[in-house]
Every structure is written in structure tokens, then in C-alpha cells.
PDB file of C-alpha atoms in Angstrom:
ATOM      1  CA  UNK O 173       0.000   0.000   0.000  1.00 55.00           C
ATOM      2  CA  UNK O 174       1.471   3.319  -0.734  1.00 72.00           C
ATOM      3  CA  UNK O 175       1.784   6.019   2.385  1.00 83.00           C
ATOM      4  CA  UNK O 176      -0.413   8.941   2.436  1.00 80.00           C
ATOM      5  CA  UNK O 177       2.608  11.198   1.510  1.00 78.00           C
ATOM      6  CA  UNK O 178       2.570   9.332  -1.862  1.00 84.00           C
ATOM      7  CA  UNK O 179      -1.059   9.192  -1.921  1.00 82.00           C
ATOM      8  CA  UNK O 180      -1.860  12.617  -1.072  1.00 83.00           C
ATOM      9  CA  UNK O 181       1.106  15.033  -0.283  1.00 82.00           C
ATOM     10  CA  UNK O 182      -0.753  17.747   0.460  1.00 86.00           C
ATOM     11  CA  UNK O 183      -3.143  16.078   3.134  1.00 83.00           C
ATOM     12  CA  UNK O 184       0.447  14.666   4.590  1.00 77.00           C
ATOM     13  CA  UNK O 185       1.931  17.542   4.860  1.00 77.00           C
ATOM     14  CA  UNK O 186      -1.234  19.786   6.207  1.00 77.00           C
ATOM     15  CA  UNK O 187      -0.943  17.439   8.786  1.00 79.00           C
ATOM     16  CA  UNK O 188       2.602  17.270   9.536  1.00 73.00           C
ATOM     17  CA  UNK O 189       1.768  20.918   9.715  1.00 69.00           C
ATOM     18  CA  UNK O 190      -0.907  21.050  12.052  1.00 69.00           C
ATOM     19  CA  UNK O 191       0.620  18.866  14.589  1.00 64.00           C
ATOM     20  CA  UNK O 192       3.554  21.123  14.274  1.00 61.00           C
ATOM     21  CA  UNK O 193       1.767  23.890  15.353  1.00 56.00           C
ATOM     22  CA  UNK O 194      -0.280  21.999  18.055  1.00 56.00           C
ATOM     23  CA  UNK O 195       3.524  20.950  19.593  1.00 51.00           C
ATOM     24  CA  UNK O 196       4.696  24.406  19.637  1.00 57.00           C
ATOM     25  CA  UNK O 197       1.358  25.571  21.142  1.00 56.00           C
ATOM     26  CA  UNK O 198       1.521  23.135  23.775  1.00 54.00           C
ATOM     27  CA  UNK O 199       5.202  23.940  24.880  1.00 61.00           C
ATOM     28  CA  UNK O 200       4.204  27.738  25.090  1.00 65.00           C
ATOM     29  CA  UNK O 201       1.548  27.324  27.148  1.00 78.00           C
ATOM     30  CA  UNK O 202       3.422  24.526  29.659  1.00 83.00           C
ATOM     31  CA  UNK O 203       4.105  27.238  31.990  1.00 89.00           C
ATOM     32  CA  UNK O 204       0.303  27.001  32.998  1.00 89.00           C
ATOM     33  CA  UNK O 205       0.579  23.605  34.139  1.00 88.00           C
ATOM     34  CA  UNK O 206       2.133  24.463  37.691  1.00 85.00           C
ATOM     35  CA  UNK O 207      -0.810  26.392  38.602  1.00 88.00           C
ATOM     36  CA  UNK O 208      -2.277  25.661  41.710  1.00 89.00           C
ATOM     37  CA  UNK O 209      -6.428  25.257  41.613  1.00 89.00           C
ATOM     38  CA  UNK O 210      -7.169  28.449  42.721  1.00 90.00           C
ATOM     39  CA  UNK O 211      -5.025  30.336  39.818  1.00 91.00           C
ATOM     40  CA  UNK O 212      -6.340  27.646  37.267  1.00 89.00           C
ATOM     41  CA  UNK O 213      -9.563  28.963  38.449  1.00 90.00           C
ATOM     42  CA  UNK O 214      -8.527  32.919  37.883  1.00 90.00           C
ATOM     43  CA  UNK O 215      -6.813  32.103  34.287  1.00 90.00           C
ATOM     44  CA  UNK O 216      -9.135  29.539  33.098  1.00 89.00           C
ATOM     45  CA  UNK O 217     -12.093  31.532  34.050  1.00 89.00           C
ATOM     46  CA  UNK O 218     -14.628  32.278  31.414  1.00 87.00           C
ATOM     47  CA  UNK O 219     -16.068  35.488  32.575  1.00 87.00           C
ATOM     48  CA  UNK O 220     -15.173  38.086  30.912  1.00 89.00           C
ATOM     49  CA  UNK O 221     -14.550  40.244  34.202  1.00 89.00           C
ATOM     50  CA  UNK O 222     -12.244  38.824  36.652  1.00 85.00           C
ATOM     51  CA  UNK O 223     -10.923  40.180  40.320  1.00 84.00           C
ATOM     52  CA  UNK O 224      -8.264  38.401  42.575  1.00 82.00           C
ATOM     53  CA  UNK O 225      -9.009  38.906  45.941  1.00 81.00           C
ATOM     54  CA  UNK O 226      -6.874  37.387  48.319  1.00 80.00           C
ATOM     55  CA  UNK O 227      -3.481  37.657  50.975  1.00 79.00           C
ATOM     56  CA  UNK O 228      -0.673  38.724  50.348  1.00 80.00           C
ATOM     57  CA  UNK O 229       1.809  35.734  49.035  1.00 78.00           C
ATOM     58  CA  UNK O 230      -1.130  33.730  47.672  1.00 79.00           C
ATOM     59  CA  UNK O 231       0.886  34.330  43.648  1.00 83.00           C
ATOM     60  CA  UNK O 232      -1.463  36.672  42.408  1.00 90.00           C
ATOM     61  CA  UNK O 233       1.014  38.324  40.364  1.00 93.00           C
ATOM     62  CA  UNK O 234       1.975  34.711  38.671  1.00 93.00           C
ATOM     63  CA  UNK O 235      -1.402  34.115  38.255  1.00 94.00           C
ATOM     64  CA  UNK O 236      -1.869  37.348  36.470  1.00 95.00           C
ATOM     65  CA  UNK O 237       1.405  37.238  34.381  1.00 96.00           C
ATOM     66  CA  UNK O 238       0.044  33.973  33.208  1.00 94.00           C
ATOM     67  CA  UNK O 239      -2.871  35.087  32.427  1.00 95.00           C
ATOM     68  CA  UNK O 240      -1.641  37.763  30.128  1.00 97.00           C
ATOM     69  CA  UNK O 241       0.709  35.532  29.103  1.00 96.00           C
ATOM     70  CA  UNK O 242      -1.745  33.102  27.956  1.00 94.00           C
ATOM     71  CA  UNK O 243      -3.742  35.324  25.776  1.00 95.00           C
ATOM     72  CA  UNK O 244      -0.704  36.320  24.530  1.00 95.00           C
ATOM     73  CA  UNK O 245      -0.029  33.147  23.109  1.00 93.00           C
ATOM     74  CA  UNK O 246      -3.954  33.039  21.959  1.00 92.00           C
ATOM     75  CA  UNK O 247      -4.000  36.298  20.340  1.00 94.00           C
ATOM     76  CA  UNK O 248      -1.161  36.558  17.706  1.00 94.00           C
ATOM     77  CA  UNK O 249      -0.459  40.489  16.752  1.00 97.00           C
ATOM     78  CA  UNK O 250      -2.844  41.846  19.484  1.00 97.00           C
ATOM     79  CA  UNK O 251      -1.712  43.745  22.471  1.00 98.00           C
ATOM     80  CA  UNK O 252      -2.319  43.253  25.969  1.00 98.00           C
ATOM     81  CA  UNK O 253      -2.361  46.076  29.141  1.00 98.00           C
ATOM     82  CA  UNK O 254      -1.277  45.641  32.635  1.00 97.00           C
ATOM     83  CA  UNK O 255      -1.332  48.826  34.928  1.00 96.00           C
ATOM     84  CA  UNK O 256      -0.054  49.322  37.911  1.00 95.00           C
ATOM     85  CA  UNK O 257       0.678  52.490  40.381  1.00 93.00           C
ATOM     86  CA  UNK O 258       3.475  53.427  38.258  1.00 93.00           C
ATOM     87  CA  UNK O 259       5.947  52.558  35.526  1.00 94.00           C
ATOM     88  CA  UNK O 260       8.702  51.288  38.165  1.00 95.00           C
ATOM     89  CA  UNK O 261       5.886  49.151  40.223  1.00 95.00           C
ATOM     90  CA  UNK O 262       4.943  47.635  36.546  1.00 95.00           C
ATOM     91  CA  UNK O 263       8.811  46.952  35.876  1.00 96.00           C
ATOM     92  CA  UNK O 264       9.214  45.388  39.367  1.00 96.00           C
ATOM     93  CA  UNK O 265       6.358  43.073  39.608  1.00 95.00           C
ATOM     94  CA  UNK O 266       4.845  42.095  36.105  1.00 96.00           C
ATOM     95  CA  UNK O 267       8.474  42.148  34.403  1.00 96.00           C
ATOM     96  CA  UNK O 268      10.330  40.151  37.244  1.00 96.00           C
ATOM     97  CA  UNK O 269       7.227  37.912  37.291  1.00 96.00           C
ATOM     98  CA  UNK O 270       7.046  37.352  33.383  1.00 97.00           C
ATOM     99  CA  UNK O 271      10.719  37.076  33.137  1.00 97.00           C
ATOM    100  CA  UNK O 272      11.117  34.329  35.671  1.00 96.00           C
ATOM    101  CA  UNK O 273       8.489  32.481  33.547  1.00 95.00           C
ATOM    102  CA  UNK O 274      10.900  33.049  29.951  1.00 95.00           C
ATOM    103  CA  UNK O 275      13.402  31.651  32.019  1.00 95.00           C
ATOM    104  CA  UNK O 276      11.896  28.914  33.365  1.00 93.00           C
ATOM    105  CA  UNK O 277       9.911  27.366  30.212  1.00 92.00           C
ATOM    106  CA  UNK O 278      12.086  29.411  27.657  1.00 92.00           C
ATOM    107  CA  UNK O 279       9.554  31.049  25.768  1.00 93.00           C
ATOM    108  CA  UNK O 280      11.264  33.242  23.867  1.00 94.00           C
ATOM    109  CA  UNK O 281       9.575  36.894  25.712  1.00 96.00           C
ATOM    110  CA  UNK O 282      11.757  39.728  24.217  1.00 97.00           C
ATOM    111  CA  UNK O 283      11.147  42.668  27.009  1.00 97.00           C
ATOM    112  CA  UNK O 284      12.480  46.271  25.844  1.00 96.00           C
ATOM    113  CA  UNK O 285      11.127  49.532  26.435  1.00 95.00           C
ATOM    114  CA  UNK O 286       9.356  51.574  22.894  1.00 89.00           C
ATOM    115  CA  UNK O 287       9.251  55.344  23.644  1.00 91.00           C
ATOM    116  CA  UNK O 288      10.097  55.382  27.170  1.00 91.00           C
ATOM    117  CA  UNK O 289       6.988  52.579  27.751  1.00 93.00           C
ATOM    118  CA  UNK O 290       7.996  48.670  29.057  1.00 97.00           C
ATOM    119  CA  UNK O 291       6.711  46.127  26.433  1.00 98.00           C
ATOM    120  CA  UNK O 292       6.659  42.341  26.769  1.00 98.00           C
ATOM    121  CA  UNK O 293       6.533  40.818  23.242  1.00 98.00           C
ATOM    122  CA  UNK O 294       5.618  37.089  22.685  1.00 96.00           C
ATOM    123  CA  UNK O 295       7.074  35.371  19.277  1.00 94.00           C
ATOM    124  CA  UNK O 296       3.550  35.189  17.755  1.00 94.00           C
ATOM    125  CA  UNK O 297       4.120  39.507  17.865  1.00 96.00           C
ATOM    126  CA  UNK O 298       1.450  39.729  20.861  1.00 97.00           C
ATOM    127  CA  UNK O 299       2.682  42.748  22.837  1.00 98.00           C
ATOM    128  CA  UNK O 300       1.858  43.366  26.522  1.00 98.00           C
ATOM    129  CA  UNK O 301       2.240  46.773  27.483  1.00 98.00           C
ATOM    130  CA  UNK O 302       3.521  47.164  31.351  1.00 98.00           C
ATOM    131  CA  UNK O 303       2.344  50.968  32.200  1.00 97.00           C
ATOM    132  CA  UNK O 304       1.748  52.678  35.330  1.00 94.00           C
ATOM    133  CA  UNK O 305      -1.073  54.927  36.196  1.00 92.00           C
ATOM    134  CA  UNK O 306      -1.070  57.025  39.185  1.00 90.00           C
ATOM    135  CA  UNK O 307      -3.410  60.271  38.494  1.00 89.00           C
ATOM    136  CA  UNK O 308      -6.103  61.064  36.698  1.00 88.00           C
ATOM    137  CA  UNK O 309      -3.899  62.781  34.456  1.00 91.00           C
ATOM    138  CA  UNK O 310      -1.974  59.816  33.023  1.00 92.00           C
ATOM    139  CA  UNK O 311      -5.595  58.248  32.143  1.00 93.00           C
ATOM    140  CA  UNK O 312      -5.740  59.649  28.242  1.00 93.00           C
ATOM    141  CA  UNK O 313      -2.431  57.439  27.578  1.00 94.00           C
ATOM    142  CA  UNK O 314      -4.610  54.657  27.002  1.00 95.00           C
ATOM    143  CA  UNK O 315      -7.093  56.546  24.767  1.00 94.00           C
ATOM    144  CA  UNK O 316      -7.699  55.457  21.563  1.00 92.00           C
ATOM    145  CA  UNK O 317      -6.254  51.436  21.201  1.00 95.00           C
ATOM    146  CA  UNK O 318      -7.241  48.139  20.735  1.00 96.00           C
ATOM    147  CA  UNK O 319      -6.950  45.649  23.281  1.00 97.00           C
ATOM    148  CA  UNK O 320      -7.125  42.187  23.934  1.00 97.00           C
ATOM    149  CA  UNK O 321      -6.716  41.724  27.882  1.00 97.00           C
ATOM    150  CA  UNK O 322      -6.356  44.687  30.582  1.00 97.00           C
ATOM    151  CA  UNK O 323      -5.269  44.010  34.410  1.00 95.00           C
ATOM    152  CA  UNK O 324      -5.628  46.972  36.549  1.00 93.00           C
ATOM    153  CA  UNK O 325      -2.763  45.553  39.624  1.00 89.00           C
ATOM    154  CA  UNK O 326      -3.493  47.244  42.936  1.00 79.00           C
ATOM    155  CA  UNK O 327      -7.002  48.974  42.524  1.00 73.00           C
ATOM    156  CA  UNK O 328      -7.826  49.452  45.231  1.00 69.00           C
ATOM    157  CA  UNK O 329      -5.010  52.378  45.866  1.00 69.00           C
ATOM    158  CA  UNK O 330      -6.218  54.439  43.077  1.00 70.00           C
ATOM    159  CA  UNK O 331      -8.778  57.505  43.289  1.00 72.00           C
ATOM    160  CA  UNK O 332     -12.104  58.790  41.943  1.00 80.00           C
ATOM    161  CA  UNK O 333     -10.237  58.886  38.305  1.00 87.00           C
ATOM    162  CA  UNK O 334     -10.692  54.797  38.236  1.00 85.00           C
ATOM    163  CA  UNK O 335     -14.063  55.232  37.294  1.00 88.00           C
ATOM    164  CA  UNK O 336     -12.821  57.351  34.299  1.00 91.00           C
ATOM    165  CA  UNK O 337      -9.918  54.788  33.464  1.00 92.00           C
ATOM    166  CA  UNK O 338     -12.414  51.765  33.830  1.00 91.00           C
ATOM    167  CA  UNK O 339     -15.762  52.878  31.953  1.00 91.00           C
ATOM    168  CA  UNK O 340     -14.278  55.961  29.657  1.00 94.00           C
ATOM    169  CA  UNK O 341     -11.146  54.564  28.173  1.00 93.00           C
ATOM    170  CA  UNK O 342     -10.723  50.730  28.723  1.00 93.00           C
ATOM    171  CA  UNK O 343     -14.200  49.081  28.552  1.00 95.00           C
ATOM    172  CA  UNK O 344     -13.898  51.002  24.720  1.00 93.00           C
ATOM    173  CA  UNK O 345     -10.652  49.793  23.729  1.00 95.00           C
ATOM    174  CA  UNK O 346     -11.461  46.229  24.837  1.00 95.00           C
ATOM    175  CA  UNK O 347     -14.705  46.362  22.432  1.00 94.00           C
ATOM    176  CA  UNK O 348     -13.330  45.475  19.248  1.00 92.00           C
ATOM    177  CA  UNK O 349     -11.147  42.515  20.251  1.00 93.00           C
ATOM    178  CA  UNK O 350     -14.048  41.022  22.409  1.00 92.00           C
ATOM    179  CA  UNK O 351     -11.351  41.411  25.319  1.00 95.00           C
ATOM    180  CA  UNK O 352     -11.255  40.491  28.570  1.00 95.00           C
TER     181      UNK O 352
END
């Protein structure tokens, strides 16, 4: 009997193809598989709204760096937001956290900064942007982009321009994308 790459080499090598891609997928996303239940539960979760409340130590910043992470990996040539008090709280949690991920499961995460902002960008060309956000005044920054995912890190700390951030400026930018 001939072999389905002589009878059909272009159904063998869609294939070959497709489980190709489903190997690479499947070593990006391994750094999800240490998550305890609880995180599973915040990354995995369908809502479209999500909030992390919980003590301090419990990995909420792993669990959120993986869950940017993993619609990274979902959402090829999209961008992603995380926003903390400020630029050098972003760098110091989200980076660290993201970068001891690369490291660990070797993802391939370039992180460099584009006009004075911290980016995280995933092979597939997803970027995360890691911003900070202290005043009402640094709100309009996010004005006027597309986005796939958005954690707000901390908001409880912030004042009466959260409203502004949440329902003015993000809910909009997360509309076209059907974010999260």
C-alpha cells in the first residue's frame, strides 16, 4: 500500500503541519501547568470580568502574568495592558514575574522599552504593554487602542479617576477585540 505522503502530499503535509503547530502551542503554554487550583480557576475563568481577591503571598502576580501571558499566546499580533501604580511598580512586579516564567519554560519573551513605555513581546508579535497609572492625568495614555486583555494591579489604591480609566477609556478599547 502506498503512504499517504505518496497518496496525497498535500493532506500529509497539512498534517505534519498542524501537529507542528499543536507541539509548539503546547510547549508555550506549559508554563500554565504548575498552577495551583485556585489560579487555574482565575486564568481559566470564562467570565469576561475577573478580580483576585486574596493575601498577600497567595501568587497573584503569577497568576496574572500567566494570564496575560496566555492570551498572549492566543491572540497573535494583538496587544495586551497591565497597569499598575506606576511605571517602576509595573517593571518590578509584572516584568520580574514574566521574566522568571521566559526563564523557566524558555519562551522566547523579548522585554524592551518603545518610547520610554515597558513592552513584553511574545514570538507570535502579541505585545503586553507594562504601564503605570497614578493620576487622573496619566488616564488619556490609554485613549484610543485596541486591546485584547487589561489588568488593573493594585485597585484598590487608586482615586475617583478609576471610574474614568475603567468605563471611559478601557471598557472602549477592549470592544473590538471582544477582550477580557
Amino acid at each position: 500500500l502506498p503512504s499517504l505522503k505518496e497518496r496525497d502530499p498535500q493532506l500529509y503535509f497539512a498534517i505534519l503541519k498542524k501537529l507542528e503547530v499543536e507541539a509548539q502551542s503546547a510547549k508555550e503554554m506549559s508554563f500554565l501547568d504548575g498552577l495551583s487550583y485556585h489560579q487555574k480557576r482565575f486564568v481559566f475563568g470564562e467570565g469576561k470580568r475577573r478580580a483576585a481577591i486574596c493575601s498577600r503571598r497567595a501568587g497573584k502576580s503569577h497568576s496574572i502574568a500567566c494570564w496575560l501571558l496566555k492570551g498572549g499566546f492566543e491572540s497573535p499580533h494583538q496587544e495586551s495592558l497591565y497597569i499598575a501604580h506606576s511605571k517602576a511598580m509595573a517593571r518590578k512586579i509584572m516584568m520580574t514575574a514574566m521574566e522568571q516564567i521566559n526563564r523557566s519554560f524558555d519562551l522566547g519573551l523579548r522585554f524592551h522599552e518603545i518610547d520610554g513605555q515597558l513592552h513584553v513581546t511574545l514570538p507570535n508579535g502579541h505585545k503586553i504593554w507594562l504601564a503605570g497609572c497614578k493620576d487622573a492625568g496619566e488616564v488619556d495614555k490609554f485613549r484610543g487602542i485596541y486591546l485584547k486583555r487589561v489588568c488593573i494591579d493594585e485597585a484598590q489604591s487608586a482615586g475617583s479617576w478609576m471610574d474614568e480609566l475603567i468605563n471611559d477609556v478601557l471598557e472602549p478599547a477592549l470592544l473590538d477585540l471582544d477582550g477580557e
